[in-house]
PDB file of C-alpha atoms in Angstrom:
ATOM      1  CA  MET Y  13      85.198 111.776 119.904  1.00  0.00           C
ATOM      2  CA  HIS Y  14      86.269 112.194 116.220  1.00  0.00           C
ATOM      3  CA  ASN Y  15      89.705 113.309 117.359  1.00  0.00           C
ATOM      4  CA  ALA Y  16      89.975 110.497 119.816  1.00  0.00           C
ATOM      5  CA  PHE Y  17      89.162 107.921 116.963  1.00  0.00           C
ATOM      6  CA  HIS Y  18      91.706 109.513 114.537  1.00  0.00           C
ATOM      7  CA  GLN Y  19      94.477 109.688 117.355  1.00  0.00           C
ATOM      8  CA  GLY Y  20      93.928 106.048 117.878  1.00  0.00           C
ATOM      9  CA  GLN Y  21      92.225 106.161 121.345  1.00  0.00           C
ATOM     10  CA  TYR Y  22      89.670 103.483 120.333  1.00  0.00           C
ATOM     11  CA  GLN Y  23      88.992 102.466 123.952  1.00  0.00           C
ATOM     12  CA  ASN Y  24      88.040 106.227 124.743  1.00  0.00           C
ATOM     13  CA  VAL Y  25      85.682 106.110 121.703  1.00  0.00           C
ATOM     14  CA  MET Y  26      84.122 102.903 122.579  1.00  0.00           C
ATOM     15  CA  THR Y  27      83.256 103.904 126.178  1.00  0.00           C
ATOM     16  CA  PHE Y  28      82.212 107.391 125.382  1.00  0.00           C
ATOM     17  CA  ASP Y  29      78.573 108.387 126.726  1.00  0.00           C
ATOM     18  CA  THR Y  30      76.393 108.918 123.900  1.00  0.00           C
ATOM     19  CA  SER Y  31      73.175 109.193 125.787  1.00  0.00           C
ATOM     20  CA  SER Y  32      73.009 112.954 125.652  1.00  0.00           C
ATOM     21  CA  LEU Y  33      73.370 113.097 122.057  1.00  0.00           C
ATOM     22  CA  SER Y  34      70.579 114.154 119.713  1.00  0.00           C
ATOM     23  CA  ALA Y  35      69.106 111.414 117.339  1.00  0.00           C
ATOM     24  CA  GLU Y  36      70.633 113.220 114.417  1.00  0.00           C
ATOM     25  CA  ASN Y  37      74.091 112.739 116.232  1.00  0.00           C
ATOM     26  CA  GLY Y  38      73.390 109.521 117.664  1.00  0.00           C
ATOM     27  CA  LEU Y  39      73.877 107.351 114.609  1.00  0.00           C
ATOM     28  CA  PRO Y  40      77.305 108.970 113.437  1.00  0.00           C
ATOM     29  CA  ALA Y  41      78.524 108.502 117.113  1.00  0.00           C
ATOM     30  CA  ARG Y  42      77.341 104.792 116.927  1.00  0.00           C
ATOM     31  CA  VAL Y  43      79.058 104.368 113.590  1.00  0.00           C
ATOM     32  CA  LEU Y  44      82.233 105.676 114.914  1.00  0.00           C
ATOM     33  CA  GLN Y  45      81.987 103.347 118.043  1.00  0.00           C
ATOM     34  CA  LEU Y  46      81.461 100.447 115.961  1.00  0.00           C
ATOM     35  CA  ARG Y  47      84.435 101.364 113.865  1.00  0.00           C
ATOM     36  CA  ALA Y  48      86.721 101.675 116.869  1.00  0.00           C
ATOM     37  CA  LYS Y  49      85.555  98.076 117.797  1.00  0.00           C
ATOM     38  CA  VAL Y  50      86.630  96.852 114.312  1.00  0.00           C
ATOM     39  CA  ALA Y  51      90.016  98.800 114.552  1.00  0.00           C
ATOM     40  CA  ALA Y  52      90.309  97.191 118.069  1.00  0.00           C
ATOM     41  CA  GLY Y  53      89.972  93.806 116.635  1.00  0.00           C
ATOM     42  CA  LYS Y  54      86.329  93.236 117.672  1.00  0.00           C
ATOM     43  CA  SER Y  55      84.816  92.634 114.290  1.00  0.00           C
ATOM     44  CA  GLU Y  56      82.698  89.735 115.328  1.00  0.00           C
ATOM     45  CA  GLU Y  57      81.126  91.837 118.157  1.00  0.00           C
ATOM     46  CA  VAL Y  58      80.236  94.411 115.493  1.00  0.00           C
ATOM     47  CA  LEU Y  59      78.522  91.979 113.185  1.00  0.00           C
ATOM     48  CA  ALA Y  60      76.424  90.764 116.042  1.00  0.00           C
ATOM     49  CA  ASP Y  61      75.511  94.290 116.936  1.00  0.00           C
ATOM     50  CA  VAL Y  62      74.260  95.442 113.427  1.00  0.00           C
ATOM     51  CA  GLU Y  63      72.543  92.316 112.642  1.00  0.00           C
ATOM     52  CA  GLY Y  64      69.034  92.780 111.163  1.00  0.00           C
ATOM     53  CA  GLU Y  65      69.862  96.596 110.764  1.00  0.00           C
ATOM     54  CA  GLU Y  66      71.128  96.669 107.208  1.00  0.00           C
ATOM     55  CA  ASP Y  67      68.216  98.835 106.115  1.00  0.00           C
ATOM     56  CA  THR Y  68      70.054 101.597 107.653  1.00  0.00           C
ATOM     57  CA  THR Y  69      72.654 102.431 105.032  1.00  0.00           C
ATOM     58  CA  ASP Y  70      75.446 103.566 107.628  1.00  0.00           C
ATOM     59  CA  LEU Y  71      75.044 100.408 109.605  1.00  0.00           C
ATOM     60  CA  ALA Y  72      74.936  98.202 106.158  1.00  0.00           C
ATOM     61  CA  ALA Y  73      78.220  99.912 105.471  1.00  0.00           C
ATOM     62  CA  VAL Y  74      79.473  99.227 108.748  1.00  0.00           C
ATOM     63  CA  LYS Y  75      78.606  95.548 108.364  1.00  0.00           C
ATOM     64  CA  ALA Y  76      80.452  95.212 105.042  1.00  0.00           C
ATOM     65  CA  PHE Y  77      83.609  96.906 106.678  1.00  0.00           C
ATOM     66  CA  ALA Y  78      83.356  94.286 109.714  1.00  0.00           C
ATOM     67  CA  GLN Y  79      83.000  91.485 107.313  1.00  0.00           C
ATOM     68  CA  TYR Y  80      86.165  92.337 105.535  1.00  0.00           C
ATOM     69  CA  ALA Y  81      87.955  92.946 108.621  1.00  0.00           C
ATOM     70  CA  SER Y  82      86.977  89.277 109.923  1.00  0.00           C
ATOM     71  CA  GLY Y  83      87.926  87.682 106.582  1.00  0.00           C
ATOM     72  CA  GLN Y  84      84.385  87.363 104.962  1.00  0.00           C
ATOM     73  CA  THR Y  85      86.005  88.923 101.912  1.00  0.00           C
ATOM     74  CA  SER Y  86      83.482  88.091  99.079  1.00  0.00           C
ATOM     75  CA  GLU Y  87      80.506  88.999 101.131  1.00  0.00           C
ATOM     76  CA  ALA Y  88      82.074  92.301 102.150  1.00  0.00           C
ATOM     77  CA  ILE Y  89      82.952  93.176  98.358  1.00  0.00           C
ATOM     78  CA  GLU Y  90      79.598  92.412  97.285  1.00  0.00           C
ATOM     79  CA  ALA Y  91      78.000  94.486  99.905  1.00  0.00           C
ATOM     80  CA  VAL Y  92      80.294  97.274  99.074  1.00  0.00           C
ATOM     81  CA  GLU Y  93      79.570  97.241  95.182  1.00  0.00           C
ATOM     82  CA  LYS Y  94      75.881  97.304  96.003  1.00  0.00           C
ATOM     83  CA  LEU Y  95      76.201 100.191  98.327  1.00  0.00           C
ATOM     84  CA  ASN Y  96      78.484 101.963  95.779  1.00  0.00           C
ATOM     85  CA  SER Y  97      75.778 101.711  93.182  1.00  0.00           C
ATOM     86  CA  SER Y  98      72.700 102.664  95.510  1.00  0.00           C
ATOM     87  CA  SER Y  99      74.154 105.006  98.108  1.00  0.00           C
ATOM     88  CA  SER Y 100      77.471 106.632  97.054  1.00  0.00           C
ATOM     89  CA  GLU Y 101      76.336 109.889  98.378  1.00  0.00           C
ATOM     90  CA  ASN Y 102      76.366 108.588 101.902  1.00  0.00           C
ATOM     91  CA  VAL Y 103      79.610 109.555 103.697  1.00  0.00           C
ATOM     92  CA  THR Y 104      79.915 106.272 105.672  1.00  0.00           C
ATOM     93  CA  VAL Y 105      79.732 104.441 102.446  1.00  0.00           C
ATOM     94  CA  GLN Y 106      82.202 106.664 100.890  1.00  0.00           C
ATOM     95  CA  ILE Y 107      84.859 105.948 103.658  1.00  0.00           C
ATOM     96  CA  LEU Y 108      84.334 102.362 104.516  1.00  0.00           C
ATOM     97  CA  GLY Y 109      83.570 101.384 100.889  1.00  0.00           C
ATOM     98  CA  ALA Y 110      86.770 103.123  99.732  1.00  0.00           C
ATOM     99  CA  THR Y 111      88.654 101.405 102.416  1.00  0.00           C
ATOM    100  CA  VAL Y 112      87.604  97.913 101.139  1.00  0.00           C
ATOM    101  CA  LEU Y 113      88.110  98.858  97.593  1.00  0.00           C
ATOM    102  CA  GLN Y 114      91.615 100.107  98.362  1.00  0.00           C
ATOM    103  CA  ALA Y 115      92.518  97.229 100.335  1.00  0.00           C
ATOM    104  CA  GLU Y 116      91.533  95.133  97.412  1.00  0.00           C
ATOM    105  CA  GLY Y 117      93.684  97.203  95.075  1.00  0.00           C
ATOM    106  CA  ARG Y 118      91.056  98.905  93.439  1.00  0.00           C
ATOM    107  CA  SER Y 119      92.374 102.419  93.879  1.00  0.00           C
ATOM    108  CA  GLU Y 120      90.669 104.184  91.164  1.00  0.00           C
ATOM    109  CA  GLU Y 121      87.174 102.993  92.077  1.00  0.00           C
ATOM    110  CA  ALA Y 122      88.091 103.898  95.739  1.00  0.00           C
ATOM    111  CA  LEU Y 123      88.885 107.406  94.718  1.00  0.00           C
ATOM    112  CA  ALA Y 124      85.837 107.772  92.463  1.00  0.00           C
ATOM    113  CA  LEU Y 125      83.856 107.093  95.406  1.00  0.00           C
ATOM    114  CA  LEU Y 126      85.665 109.473  97.743  1.00  0.00           C
ATOM    115  CA  THR Y 127      85.511 112.305  95.542  1.00  0.00           C
ATOM    116  CA  LYS Y 128      81.649 112.434  95.832  1.00  0.00           C
ATOM    117  CA  HIS Y 129      82.164 113.714  99.381  1.00  0.00           C
ATOM    118  CA  GLN Y 130      80.823 117.099 100.469  1.00  0.00           C
ATOM    119  CA  GLY Y 131      83.214 118.509 102.832  1.00  0.00           C
ATOM    120  CA  SER Y 132      84.295 115.169 104.532  1.00  0.00           C
ATOM    121  CA  LEU Y 133      87.863 115.699 105.976  1.00  0.00           C
ATOM    122  CA  GLU Y 134      88.117 111.987 106.636  1.00  0.00           C
ATOM    123  CA  ALA Y 135      87.458 111.442 102.753  1.00  0.00           C
ATOM    124  CA  VAL Y 136      90.313 114.009 102.253  1.00  0.00           C
ATOM    125  CA  ALA Y 137      92.648 112.147 104.455  1.00  0.00           C
ATOM    126  CA  LEU Y 138      91.722 108.837 102.798  1.00  0.00           C
ATOM    127  CA  ILE Y 139      92.326 110.516  99.255  1.00  0.00           C
ATOM    128  CA  VAL Y 140      95.759 111.610 100.384  1.00  0.00           C
ATOM    129  CA  GLN Y 141      96.776 107.915 101.628  1.00  0.00           C
ATOM    130  CA  ILE Y 142      95.693 106.377  98.322  1.00  0.00           C
ATOM    131  CA  HIS Y 143      97.732 108.903  96.399  1.00  0.00           C
ATOM    132  CA  LEU Y 144     100.784 108.506  98.771  1.00  0.00           C
ATOM    133  CA  GLN Y 145     100.395 104.559  98.182  1.00  0.00           C
ATOM    134  CA  GLN Y 146     100.256 105.064  94.449  1.00  0.00           C
ATOM    135  CA  ASN Y 147     103.457 107.273  94.645  1.00  0.00           C
ATOM    136  CA  HIS Y 148     101.379 110.305  93.585  1.00  0.00           C
ATOM    137  CA  THR Y 149     102.971 112.643  96.167  1.00  0.00           C
ATOM    138  CA  ASP Y 150     101.947 115.777  93.988  1.00  0.00           C
ATOM    139  CA  LEU Y 151      98.468 114.980  94.034  1.00  0.00           C
ATOM    140  CA  ALA Y 152      98.477 114.245  97.757  1.00  0.00           C
ATOM    141  CA  LEU Y 153     100.063 117.518  98.426  1.00  0.00           C
ATOM    142  CA  LYS Y 154      97.379 119.364  96.253  1.00  0.00           C
ATOM    143  CA  GLU Y 155      94.537 117.485  98.189  1.00  0.00           C
ATOM    144  CA  VAL Y 156      96.095 118.820 101.682  1.00  0.00           C
ATOM    145  CA  GLN Y 157      96.560 122.237 100.308  1.00  0.00           C
ATOM    146  CA  ALA Y 158      93.045 122.359  99.234  1.00  0.00           C
ATOM    147  CA  ALA Y 159      91.714 121.228 102.336  1.00  0.00           C
ATOM    148  CA  ARG Y 160      93.979 123.534 104.468  1.00  0.00           C
ATOM    149  CA  ARG Y 161      91.934 126.456 102.709  1.00  0.00           C
ATOM    150  CA  TRP Y 162      88.794 125.446 104.442  1.00  0.00           C
ATOM    151  CA  ALA Y 163      90.011 123.502 107.608  1.00  0.00           C
ATOM    152  CA  GLN Y 164      92.980 125.295 108.782  1.00  0.00           C
ATOM    153  CA  ASP Y 165      93.292 123.790 112.340  1.00  0.00           C
ATOM    154  CA  SER Y 166      91.816 120.283 111.723  1.00  0.00           C
ATOM    155  CA  LEU Y 167      93.681 117.332 113.301  1.00  0.00           C
ATOM    156  CA  LEU Y 168      93.223 115.331 110.167  1.00  0.00           C
ATOM    157  CA  VAL Y 169      94.572 118.033 107.901  1.00  0.00           C
ATOM    158  CA  ASN Y 170      97.498 118.265 110.093  1.00  0.00           C
ATOM    159  CA  LEU Y 171      98.033 114.650 110.004  1.00  0.00           C
ATOM    160  CA  ALA Y 172      97.398 114.243 106.184  1.00  0.00           C
ATOM    161  CA  GLU Y 173     100.015 117.100 105.863  1.00  0.00           C
ATOM    162  CA  SER Y 174     102.431 115.207 107.992  1.00  0.00           C
ATOM    163  CA  TRP Y 175     102.012 112.086 105.908  1.00  0.00           C
ATOM    164  CA  VAL Y 176     102.897 114.004 102.866  1.00  0.00           C
ATOM    165  CA  GLY Y 177     105.732 115.779 104.696  1.00  0.00           C
ATOM    166  CA  LEU Y 178     107.292 112.389 105.408  1.00  0.00           C
ATOM    167  CA  ARG Y 179     107.169 111.499 101.839  1.00  0.00           C
ATOM    168  CA  ILE Y 180     108.532 114.980 100.543  1.00  0.00           C
ATOM    169  CA  GLY Y 181     111.474 115.006 103.120  1.00  0.00           C
ATOM    170  CA  GLY Y 182     113.864 117.613 103.995  1.00  0.00           C
ATOM    171  CA  GLU Y 183     112.754 120.123 106.612  1.00  0.00           C
ATOM    172  CA  LYS Y 184     109.185 118.561 106.250  1.00  0.00           C
ATOM    173  CA  TYR Y 185     110.468 115.566 108.321  1.00  0.00           C
ATOM    174  CA  GLN Y 186     110.906 117.937 111.331  1.00  0.00           C
ATOM    175  CA  GLN Y 187     107.674 119.486 110.868  1.00  0.00           C
ATOM    176  CA  ALA Y 188     106.064 116.076 110.620  1.00  0.00           C
ATOM    177  CA  PHE Y 189     107.863 115.071 113.857  1.00  0.00           C
ATOM    178  CA  TYR Y 190     106.626 117.902 115.819  1.00  0.00           C
ATOM    179  CA  VAL Y 191     102.909 116.899 114.936  1.00  0.00           C
ATOM    180  CA  PHE Y 192     103.395 113.381 115.842  1.00  0.00           C
ATOM    181  CA  GLU Y 193     105.417 114.201 119.066  1.00  0.00           C
ATOM    182  CA  GLU Y 194     102.726 116.625 120.421  1.00  0.00           C
ATOM    183  CA  LEU Y 195     100.065 113.939 120.087  1.00  0.00           C
ATOM    184  CA  ALA Y 196     102.270 111.214 121.313  1.00  0.00           C
ATOM    185  CA  GLN Y 197     103.421 112.856 124.417  1.00  0.00           C
ATOM    186  CA  ALA Y 198     100.324 114.746 125.675  1.00  0.00           C
ATOM    187  CA  PRO Y 199      98.489 112.508 128.214  1.00  0.00           C
ATOM    188  CA  SER Y 200      95.203 113.645 126.646  1.00  0.00           C
ATOM    189  CA  THR Y 201      96.016 112.485 123.011  1.00  0.00           C
ATOM    190  CA  SER Y 202      98.775 109.735 123.385  1.00  0.00           C
ATOM    191  CA  SER Y 203      98.014 106.407 121.880  1.00  0.00           C
ATOM    192  CA  THR Y 204      99.903 103.509 120.523  1.00  0.00           C
ATOM    193  CA  LYS Y 205      99.157 104.773 117.034  1.00  0.00           C
ATOM    194  CA  SER Y 206     100.491 108.520 117.580  1.00  0.00           C
ATOM    195  CA  ILE Y 207     103.632 107.169 119.222  1.00  0.00           C
ATOM    196  CA  ILE Y 208     104.289 104.861 116.159  1.00  0.00           C
ATOM    197  CA  GLY Y 209     103.947 108.021 114.126  1.00  0.00           C
ATOM    198  CA  GLN Y 210     106.532 109.766 116.320  1.00  0.00           C
ATOM    199  CA  ALA Y 211     108.840 106.784 115.803  1.00  0.00           C
ATOM    200  CA  VAL Y 212     108.515 106.840 112.091  1.00  0.00           C
ATOM    201  CA  ALA Y 213     109.429 110.440 111.955  1.00  0.00           C
ATOM    202  CA  GLU Y 214     112.485 109.784 114.144  1.00  0.00           C
ATOM    203  CA  LEU Y 215     113.600 107.115 111.507  1.00  0.00           C
ATOM    204  CA  HIS Y 216     113.373 109.492 108.734  1.00  0.00           C
ATOM    205  CA  LEU Y 217     115.377 112.128 110.591  1.00  0.00           C
ATOM    206  CA  GLY Y 218     117.905 109.269 111.269  1.00  0.00           C
ATOM    207  CA  ARG Y 219     117.550 109.482 115.049  1.00  0.00           C
ATOM    208  CA  LEU Y 220     117.724 105.622 115.565  1.00  0.00           C
ATOM    209  CA  PRO Y 221     118.234 105.529 119.266  1.00  0.00           C
ATOM    210  CA  GLU Y 222     115.121 107.934 119.659  1.00  0.00           C
ATOM    211  CA  ALA Y 223     113.236 105.687 117.248  1.00  0.00           C
ATOM    212  CA  GLU Y 224     113.949 102.558 119.165  1.00  0.00           C
ATOM    213  CA  ALA Y 225     112.912 104.366 122.434  1.00  0.00           C
ATOM    214  CA  ALA Y 226     109.610 105.403 120.785  1.00  0.00           C
ATOM    215  CA  LEU Y 227     108.781 102.096 119.319  1.00  0.00           C
ATOM    216  CA  GLN Y 228     109.562 100.533 122.833  1.00  0.00           C
ATOM    217  CA  GLN Y 229     107.082 103.006 124.265  1.00  0.00           C
ATOM    218  CA  ALA Y 230     104.506 102.228 121.644  1.00  0.00           C
ATOM    219  CA  MET Y 231     104.730  98.462 122.495  1.00  0.00           C
ATOM    220  CA  GLU Y 232     104.346  99.171 126.294  1.00  0.00           C
ATOM    221  CA  LYS Y 233     101.391 101.319 125.624  1.00  0.00           C
ATOM    222  CA  HIS Y 234      99.726  98.591 123.486  1.00  0.00           C
ATOM    223  CA  THR Y 235     100.129  96.162 126.069  1.00  0.00           C
ATOM    224  CA  SER Y 236      99.083  98.348 129.134  1.00  0.00           C
ATOM    225  CA  MET Y 237      95.860  99.491 127.367  1.00  0.00           C
ATOM    226  CA  GLN Y 238      94.657  95.776 127.079  1.00  0.00           C
ATOM    227  CA  ASP Y 239      94.109  92.669 128.661  1.00  0.00           C
ATOM    228  CA  ASP Y 240      95.684  89.432 127.304  1.00  0.00           C
ATOM    229  CA  SER Y 241      92.514  88.511 125.253  1.00  0.00           C
ATOM    230  CA  GLU Y 242      92.336  91.883 123.706  1.00  0.00           C
ATOM    231  CA  ILE Y 243      96.166  91.847 122.862  1.00  0.00           C
ATOM    232  CA  ALA Y 244      95.577  88.581 120.829  1.00  0.00           C
ATOM    233  CA  ARG Y 245      92.651  90.188 118.855  1.00  0.00           C
ATOM    234  CA  ASP Y 246      94.057  93.463 118.293  1.00  0.00           C
ATOM    235  CA  SER Y 247      97.187  92.860 115.924  1.00  0.00           C
ATOM    236  CA  ALA Y 248      97.015  96.073 114.023  1.00  0.00           C
ATOM    237  CA  ASN Y 249      98.902  98.352 116.307  1.00  0.00           C
ATOM    238  CA  LEU Y 250     101.338  95.407 117.433  1.00  0.00           C
ATOM    239  CA  SER Y 251     101.884  94.509 113.583  1.00  0.00           C
ATOM    240  CA  HIS Y 252     102.816  98.169 112.811  1.00  0.00           C
ATOM    241  CA  VAL Y 253     105.206  98.273 115.920  1.00  0.00           C
ATOM    242  CA  LEU Y 254     106.826  95.102 114.668  1.00  0.00           C
ATOM    243  CA  ALA Y 255     107.024  96.341 110.971  1.00  0.00           C
ATOM    244  CA  ASN Y 256     108.837  99.482 111.937  1.00  0.00           C
ATOM    245  CA  ASN Y 257     111.234  97.355 114.245  1.00  0.00           C
ATOM    246  CA  VAL Y 258     112.137  95.437 111.115  1.00  0.00           C
ATOM    247  CA  VAL Y 259     112.987  98.685 109.426  1.00  0.00           C
ATOM    248  CA  LEU Y 260     115.024  99.936 112.329  1.00  0.00           C
ATOM    249  CA  SER Y 261     116.863  96.737 112.439  1.00  0.00           C
ATOM    250  CA  VAL Y 262     117.992  96.906 108.745  1.00  0.00           C
ATOM    251  CA  ILE Y 263     118.987 100.570 108.936  1.00  0.00           C
ATOM    252  CA  SER Y 264     121.068  99.747 112.358  1.00  0.00           C
ATOM    253  CA  GLY Y 265     122.655  97.017 110.372  1.00  0.00           C
ATOM    254  CA  LYS Y 266     121.224  94.404 112.713  1.00  0.00           C
ATOM    255  CA  ASP Y 267     119.648  91.039 111.859  1.00  0.00           C
ATOM    256  CA  PRO Y 268     115.779  91.590 111.365  1.00  0.00           C
ATOM    257  CA  ALA Y 269     114.989  87.895 111.511  1.00  0.00           C
ATOM    258  CA  GLU Y 270     113.363  87.910 114.842  1.00  0.00           C
ATOM    259  CA  HIS Y 271     111.049  90.884 114.159  1.00  0.00           C
ATOM    260  CA  ILE Y 272     110.226  89.404 110.950  1.00  0.00           C
ATOM    261  CA  SER Y 273     109.224  86.185 112.559  1.00  0.00           C
ATOM    262  CA  SER Y 274     107.280  87.988 114.959  1.00  0.00           C
ATOM    263  CA  LEU Y 275     105.475  90.085 112.519  1.00  0.00           C
ATOM    264  CA  GLU Y 276     104.550  86.874 110.524  1.00  0.00           C
ATOM    265  CA  SER Y 277     102.962  85.396 113.627  1.00  0.00           C
ATOM    266  CA  ALA Y 278     100.967  88.503 114.575  1.00  0.00           C
ATOM    267  CA  ALA Y 279      99.821  89.426 110.894  1.00  0.00           C
ATOM    268  CA  PRO Y 280     100.781  87.134 108.088  1.00  0.00           C
ATOM    269  CA  ASP Y 281      99.073  89.317 105.621  1.00  0.00           C
ATOM    270  CA  HIS Y 282     100.582  92.550 106.657  1.00  0.00           C
ATOM    271  CA  PRO Y 283     101.383  94.714 103.563  1.00  0.00           C
ATOM    272  CA  PHE Y 284     105.085  94.879 104.579  1.00  0.00           C
ATOM    273  CA  LEU Y 285     105.396  91.048 104.428  1.00  0.00           C
ATOM    274  CA  LEU Y 286     103.465  90.931 101.179  1.00  0.00           C
ATOM    275  CA  ASP Y 287     105.574  93.509  99.751  1.00  0.00           C
ATOM    276  CA  LEU Y 288     108.743  91.789 100.962  1.00  0.00           C
ATOM    277  CA  GLN Y 289     107.602  88.618  99.573  1.00  0.00           C
ATOM    278  CA  GLU Y 290     106.666  90.093  96.215  1.00  0.00           C
ATOM    279  CA  LYS Y 291     110.143  91.633  95.846  1.00  0.00           C
ATOM    280  CA  SER Y 292     111.961  88.484  96.946  1.00  0.00           C
ATOM    281  CA  ASN Y 293     110.000  86.608  94.171  1.00  0.00           C
ATOM    282  CA  LEU Y 294     111.039  89.134  91.591  1.00  0.00           C
ATOM    283  CA  PHE Y 295     114.736  88.829  92.720  1.00  0.00           C
ATOM    284  CA  ASP Y 296     114.477  85.155  92.413  1.00  0.00           C
ATOM    285  CA  LYS Y 297     112.978  85.448  88.926  1.00  0.00           C
ATOM    286  CA  ALA Y 298     115.639  87.814  87.820  1.00  0.00           C
ATOM    287  CA  ALA Y 299     118.455  85.694  89.325  1.00  0.00           C
ATOM    288  CA  SER Y 300     117.227  82.704  87.659  1.00  0.00           C
ATOM    289  CA  LYS Y 301     118.163  84.117  84.076  1.00  0.00           C
ATOM    290  CA  TYR Y 302     121.852  84.244  85.131  1.00  0.00           C
ATOM    291  CA  SER Y 303     124.169  81.108  85.896  1.00  0.00           C
ATOM    292  CA  ALA Y 304     127.485  81.584  87.653  1.00  0.00           C
ATOM    293  CA  LYS Y 305     130.557  81.167  85.487  1.00  0.00           C
ATOM    294  CA  VAL Y 306     133.236  78.983  86.936  1.00  0.00           C
ATOM    295  CA  GLY Y 307     136.772  79.657  85.718  1.00  0.00           C
ATOM    296  CA  ALA Y 308     139.154  77.059  84.437  1.00  0.00           C
TER     297      ALA Y 308
END
């Protein structure tokens, strides 16, 4: 169930039969299923599901996470801050609270919360992602190497190592590609998310036709797994496909305008678009300091 979640097989997680699980494992399983619903764009369903159960710390964290995903930003942040103060030893609070804090640009607070984990590979993976977003590749690599010593064959460690490899480059590109390709092409592990990972590795390797084919496969996978209403709600995977299509177009020397327009429609607040707008504003600001000189 955990592997299915981290492979992006959210439908499999949501429909997993948990009736035979013990009471001890029942709550973690339910949390994972609720998180899968949030990832699939069903935050409102999650909020309705956990209503009145906020006394259970894990479910309070899930509620805050779903609030944030559904646009209730101030309520979510307030809830996360309270949970961080009262229940920072809870692994669900650590993961979901840190996710919200990082999304708000509060990286150091997110890392401080995550470092309280006790052997959580998901916390390790999130720490790696934050370090990479901060361009601290050395710290991300150190985190992966430490986790490798006590979780040798873990899917999350393999994925985290691949993320770092894509940042380091060189022969690490090919190693990362093998990990994503294995996940993407095996029927039991294939998902839109894993195919996107393969496409990104292809891009880094300069194999543009292969990257284009993988992104097309990801789009088809995304569409085939959902009905029309779910496609409208689940913009996360779609937006990642579109963002990478923008990158592919630029690298290929093609006009990315159509893909940018599609991304703006699907996810106007996507980090790629926000970063693009920030850089455009900085360029305009720099350009405004200079005026063209016209010769006589």
